[in-house]
Amino acid sequence: MKTTPHCKSSFAFVLLAFLFLATTFEGIAQEKITEVSDFTIIVEKTDNGIQLKSNAGSAWVDLAFTLKNHQPKAIDEYGMTDLDNLSKNKDTHLADYLFTITKTETGIELKGIKGTAWTELKFSLADHQKQAINRLGMTILN
């Protein structure tokens, strides 16, 4: 009578369990990545406020507003918004994002609330200088 060690069957079971878990976690990671939609916005600091130009992912094309230093303004895919009164409309052709933008003495401060991979971005920006941002952070101007 020949006996087979249980090692081989245990090893095979562990290997199969590992492969199953690896593919499950990969699927979850892919879902997280696809939840964040693409958008591209060019930020320009002006003498009196901020000018934004959306190249992708927004219903708006240009936004310009007067803004004092350290006064945040909320922006979403539909334009300027109020954090206490957010739009419930969702368009699958638009990115679903929300962030605040604040003008500082030396640049711009952004806080990602929804639809961004970043929670905070701060960068220097002189008056009439431009910087592109997207869901991942700062990017190059096109």
PDB file of C-alpha atoms in Angstrom:
ATOM      1  CA  MET A   1       0.000   0.000   0.000  1.00  0.00           C
ATOM      2  CA  LYS A   2       1.380   3.369  -1.064  1.00  0.00           C
ATOM      3  CA  THR A   3       0.585   6.551   0.862  1.00  0.00           C
ATOM      4  CA  THR A   4       0.792  10.073  -0.527  1.00  0.00           C
ATOM      5  CA  PRO A   5       1.854  12.919   1.658  1.00  0.00           C
ATOM      6  CA  HIS A   6      -0.773  15.530   2.490  1.00  0.00           C
ATOM      7  CA  CYS A   7       1.763  18.271   1.770  1.00  0.00           C
ATOM      8  CA  LYS A   8       1.067  18.294  -1.941  1.00  0.00           C
ATOM      9  CA  SER A   9      -2.683  18.642  -1.516  1.00  0.00           C
ATOM     10  CA  SER A  10      -2.255  21.316   1.162  1.00  0.00           C
ATOM     11  CA  PHE A  11       0.153  23.235  -1.048  1.00  0.00           C
ATOM     12  CA  ALA A  12      -2.253  23.067  -3.979  1.00  0.00           C
ATOM     13  CA  PHE A  13      -5.111  24.283  -1.781  1.00  0.00           C
ATOM     14  CA  VAL A  14      -3.042  27.245  -0.485  1.00  0.00           C
ATOM     15  CA  LEU A  15      -1.939  28.105  -4.021  1.00  0.00           C
ATOM     16  CA  LEU A  16      -5.514  28.066  -5.324  1.00  0.00           C
ATOM     17  CA  ALA A  17      -6.704  30.171  -2.380  1.00  0.00           C
ATOM     18  CA  PHE A  18      -3.910  32.685  -2.997  1.00  0.00           C
ATOM     19  CA  LEU A  19      -4.754  32.960  -6.711  1.00  0.00           C
ATOM     20  CA  PHE A  20      -8.437  33.431  -5.921  1.00  0.00           C
ATOM     21  CA  LEU A  21      -7.711  36.187  -3.394  1.00  0.00           C
ATOM     22  CA  ALA A  22      -5.231  37.896  -5.709  1.00  0.00           C
ATOM     23  CA  THR A  23      -7.755  38.103  -8.547  1.00  0.00           C
ATOM     24  CA  THR A  24     -10.482  39.265  -6.146  1.00  0.00           C
ATOM     25  CA  PHE A  25      -8.332  42.100  -4.785  1.00  0.00           C
ATOM     26  CA  GLU A  26      -7.280  43.050  -8.302  1.00  0.00           C
ATOM     27  CA  GLY A  27     -10.950  43.377  -9.270  1.00  0.00           C
ATOM     28  CA  ILE A  28     -11.637  45.568  -6.241  1.00  0.00           C
ATOM     29  CA  ALA A  29      -8.621  47.743  -7.074  1.00  0.00           C
ATOM     30  CA  GLN A  30      -9.840  48.124 -10.660  1.00  0.00           C
ATOM     31  CA  GLU A  31     -13.272  49.233  -9.400  1.00  0.00           C
ATOM     32  CA  LYS A  32     -11.654  51.897  -7.202  1.00  0.00           C
ATOM     33  CA  ILE A  33      -9.625  53.242 -10.116  1.00  0.00           C
ATOM     34  CA  THR A  34     -12.586  53.437 -12.485  1.00  0.00           C
ATOM     35  CA  GLU A  35     -14.709  55.289  -9.895  1.00  0.00           C
ATOM     36  CA  VAL A  36     -12.545  58.364 -10.431  1.00  0.00           C
ATOM     37  CA  SER A  37     -13.445  59.864 -13.832  1.00  0.00           C
ATOM     38  CA  ASP A  38     -11.131  61.948 -15.979  1.00  0.00           C
ATOM     39  CA  PHE A  39     -11.234  65.712 -16.072  1.00  0.00           C
ATOM     40  CA  THR A  40      -8.678  68.340 -17.073  1.00  0.00           C
ATOM     41  CA  ILE A  41      -8.803  71.936 -15.866  1.00  0.00           C
ATOM     42  CA  ILE A  42      -6.395  74.813 -16.438  1.00  0.00           C
ATOM     43  CA  VAL A  43      -6.102  77.132 -13.436  1.00  0.00           C
ATOM     44  CA  GLU A  44      -5.004  80.751 -13.835  1.00  0.00           C
ATOM     45  CA  LYS A  45      -4.524  83.185 -10.980  1.00  0.00           C
ATOM     46  CA  THR A  46      -5.775  86.655 -11.950  1.00  0.00           C
ATOM     47  CA  ASP A  47      -5.411  90.041 -10.266  1.00  0.00           C
ATOM     48  CA  ASN A  48      -8.842  89.757  -8.605  1.00  0.00           C
ATOM     49  CA  GLY A  49      -9.500  86.048  -8.467  1.00  0.00           C
ATOM     50  CA  ILE A  50      -9.226  82.853 -10.454  1.00  0.00           C
ATOM     51  CA  GLN A  51      -9.994  81.809 -14.005  1.00  0.00           C
ATOM     52  CA  LEU A  52     -10.621  78.145 -14.851  1.00  0.00           C
ATOM     53  CA  LYS A  53     -10.842  76.479 -18.256  1.00  0.00           C
ATOM     54  CA  SER A  54     -12.144  72.923 -18.533  1.00  0.00           C
ATOM     55  CA  ASN A  55     -10.666  70.850 -21.347  1.00  0.00           C
ATOM     56  CA  ALA A  56     -12.486  67.614 -20.454  1.00  0.00           C
ATOM     57  CA  GLY A  57     -15.034  66.094 -18.072  1.00  0.00           C
ATOM     58  CA  SER A  58     -17.116  69.191 -17.268  1.00  0.00           C
ATOM     59  CA  ALA A  59     -20.372  70.752 -18.432  1.00  0.00           C
ATOM     60  CA  TRP A  60     -18.698  74.162 -18.281  1.00  0.00           C
ATOM     61  CA  VAL A  61     -15.857  75.506 -20.438  1.00  0.00           C
ATOM     62  CA  ASP A  62     -14.767  78.755 -18.739  1.00  0.00           C
ATOM     63  CA  LEU A  63     -15.251  80.019 -15.189  1.00  0.00           C
ATOM     64  CA  ALA A  64     -13.938  83.309 -13.874  1.00  0.00           C
ATOM     65  CA  PHE A  65     -14.706  84.744 -10.476  1.00  0.00           C
ATOM     66  CA  THR A  66     -13.489  87.315  -7.996  1.00  0.00           C
ATOM     67  CA  LEU A  67     -12.003  85.717  -4.936  1.00  0.00           C
ATOM     68  CA  LYS A  68     -10.219  87.217  -1.947  1.00  0.00           C
ATOM     69  CA  ASN A  69      -7.159  85.455  -0.576  1.00  0.00           C
ATOM     70  CA  HIS A  70      -7.960  82.458   1.648  1.00  0.00           C
ATOM     71  CA  GLN A  71     -11.631  82.405   0.594  1.00  0.00           C
ATOM     72  CA  PRO A  72     -12.459  78.900  -0.748  1.00  0.00           C
ATOM     73  CA  LYS A  73     -14.866  78.330  -3.636  1.00  0.00           C
ATOM     74  CA  ALA A  74     -16.412  74.936  -4.455  1.00  0.00           C
ATOM     75  CA  ILE A  75     -16.244  73.645  -8.038  1.00  0.00           C
ATOM     76  CA  ASP A  76     -17.870  70.557  -9.525  1.00  0.00           C
ATOM     77  CA  GLU A  77     -18.520  69.213 -13.023  1.00  0.00           C
ATOM     78  CA  TYR A  78     -21.360  71.763 -13.430  1.00  0.00           C
ATOM     79  CA  GLY A  79     -19.348  74.820 -12.323  1.00  0.00           C
ATOM     80  CA  MET A  80     -19.352  76.895  -9.163  1.00  0.00           C
ATOM     81  CA  THR A  81     -21.398  75.334  -6.410  1.00  0.00           C
ATOM     82  CA  ASP A  82     -22.232  75.585  -2.734  1.00  0.00           C
ATOM     83  CA  LEU A  83     -21.078  72.782  -0.423  1.00  0.00           C
ATOM     84  CA  ASP A  84     -24.401  73.025   1.439  1.00  0.00           C
ATOM     85  CA  ASN A  85     -26.493  72.711  -1.730  1.00  0.00           C
ATOM     86  CA  LEU A  86     -24.853  70.187  -4.082  1.00  0.00           C
ATOM     87  CA  SER A  87     -26.456  69.142  -7.350  1.00  0.00           C
ATOM     88  CA  LYS A  88     -28.039  65.713  -7.327  1.00  0.00           C
ATOM     89  CA  ASN A  89     -27.979  65.532 -11.144  1.00  0.00           C
ATOM     90  CA  LYS A  90     -25.449  63.051 -12.485  1.00  0.00           C
ATOM     91  CA  ASP A  91     -24.463  62.846 -16.132  1.00  0.00           C
ATOM     92  CA  THR A  92     -22.542  59.722 -17.148  1.00  0.00           C
ATOM     93  CA  HIS A  93     -20.725  61.711 -19.856  1.00  0.00           C
ATOM     94  CA  LEU A  94     -19.177  64.016 -17.241  1.00  0.00           C
ATOM     95  CA  ALA A  95     -16.601  63.384 -14.545  1.00  0.00           C
ATOM     96  CA  ASP A  96     -18.139  63.283 -11.072  1.00  0.00           C
ATOM     97  CA  TYR A  97     -15.852  65.554  -9.038  1.00  0.00           C
ATOM     98  CA  LEU A  98     -15.957  68.177  -6.323  1.00  0.00           C
ATOM     99  CA  PHE A  99     -13.133  70.292  -4.951  1.00  0.00           C
ATOM    100  CA  THR A 100     -12.547  73.668  -3.346  1.00  0.00           C
ATOM    101  CA  ILE A 101     -10.117  76.192  -4.742  1.00  0.00           C
ATOM    102  CA  THR A 102      -8.488  78.943  -2.701  1.00  0.00           C
ATOM    103  CA  LYS A 103      -6.293  81.788  -3.845  1.00  0.00           C
ATOM    104  CA  THR A 104      -3.289  82.485  -1.596  1.00  0.00           C
ATOM    105  CA  GLU A 105      -0.619  85.186  -1.684  1.00  0.00           C
ATOM    106  CA  THR A 106       1.790  82.898  -3.505  1.00  0.00           C
ATOM    107  CA  GLY A 107      -0.433  80.485  -5.395  1.00  0.00           C
ATOM    108  CA  ILE A 108      -3.382  78.124  -5.308  1.00  0.00           C
ATOM    109  CA  GLU A 109      -4.682  75.618  -2.781  1.00  0.00           C
ATOM    110  CA  LEU A 110      -7.076  72.847  -3.810  1.00  0.00           C
ATOM    111  CA  LYS A 111      -8.897  70.364  -1.586  1.00  0.00           C
ATOM    112  CA  GLY A 112     -10.314  67.273  -3.274  1.00  0.00           C
ATOM    113  CA  ILE A 113     -13.676  66.248  -1.835  1.00  0.00           C
ATOM    114  CA  LYS A 114     -14.970  63.785  -4.451  1.00  0.00           C
ATOM    115  CA  GLY A 115     -13.706  62.296  -7.717  1.00  0.00           C
ATOM    116  CA  THR A 116     -10.037  63.110  -7.208  1.00  0.00           C
ATOM    117  CA  ALA A 117      -7.135  60.868  -6.304  1.00  0.00           C
ATOM    118  CA  TRP A 118      -5.701  63.800  -4.305  1.00  0.00           C
ATOM    119  CA  THR A 119      -7.025  65.269  -1.084  1.00  0.00           C
ATOM    120  CA  GLU A 120      -4.940  68.441  -1.181  1.00  0.00           C
ATOM    121  CA  LEU A 121      -2.816  70.266  -3.764  1.00  0.00           C
ATOM    122  CA  LYS A 122      -0.809  73.409  -3.118  1.00  0.00           C
ATOM    123  CA  PHE A 123       1.363  75.081  -5.708  1.00  0.00           C
ATOM    124  CA  SER A 124       2.954  78.453  -6.416  1.00  0.00           C
ATOM    125  CA  LEU A 125       1.339  80.413  -9.188  1.00  0.00           C
ATOM    126  CA  ALA A 126       2.122  83.994 -10.123  1.00  0.00           C
ATOM    127  CA  ASP A 127      -0.590  86.272 -11.513  1.00  0.00           C
ATOM    128  CA  HIS A 128      -1.552  85.323 -15.099  1.00  0.00           C
ATOM    129  CA  GLN A 129       0.438  82.084 -14.922  1.00  0.00           C
ATOM    130  CA  LYS A 130      -1.364  78.806 -15.717  1.00  0.00           C
ATOM    131  CA  GLN A 131      -1.287  75.286 -14.279  1.00  0.00           C
ATOM    132  CA  ALA A 132      -3.216  72.230 -15.479  1.00  0.00           C
ATOM    133  CA  ILE A 133      -4.778  69.791 -13.013  1.00  0.00           C
ATOM    134  CA  ASN A 134      -6.614  66.505 -13.434  1.00  0.00           C
ATOM    135  CA  ARG A 135      -8.007  63.751 -11.229  1.00  0.00           C
ATOM    136  CA  LEU A 136      -4.466  62.634 -10.342  1.00  0.00           C
ATOM    137  CA  GLY A 137      -3.040  66.068  -9.493  1.00  0.00           C
ATOM    138  CA  MET A 138      -0.926  68.583 -11.355  1.00  0.00           C
ATOM    139  CA  THR A 139      -0.234  67.818 -14.998  1.00  0.00           C
ATOM    140  CA  ILE A 140       1.414  69.457 -17.987  1.00  0.00           C
ATOM    141  CA  LEU A 141      -0.306  72.129 -20.058  1.00  0.00           C
ATOM    142  CA  ASN A 142      -1.354  71.038 -23.544  1.00  0.00           C
TER     143      ASN A 142
END
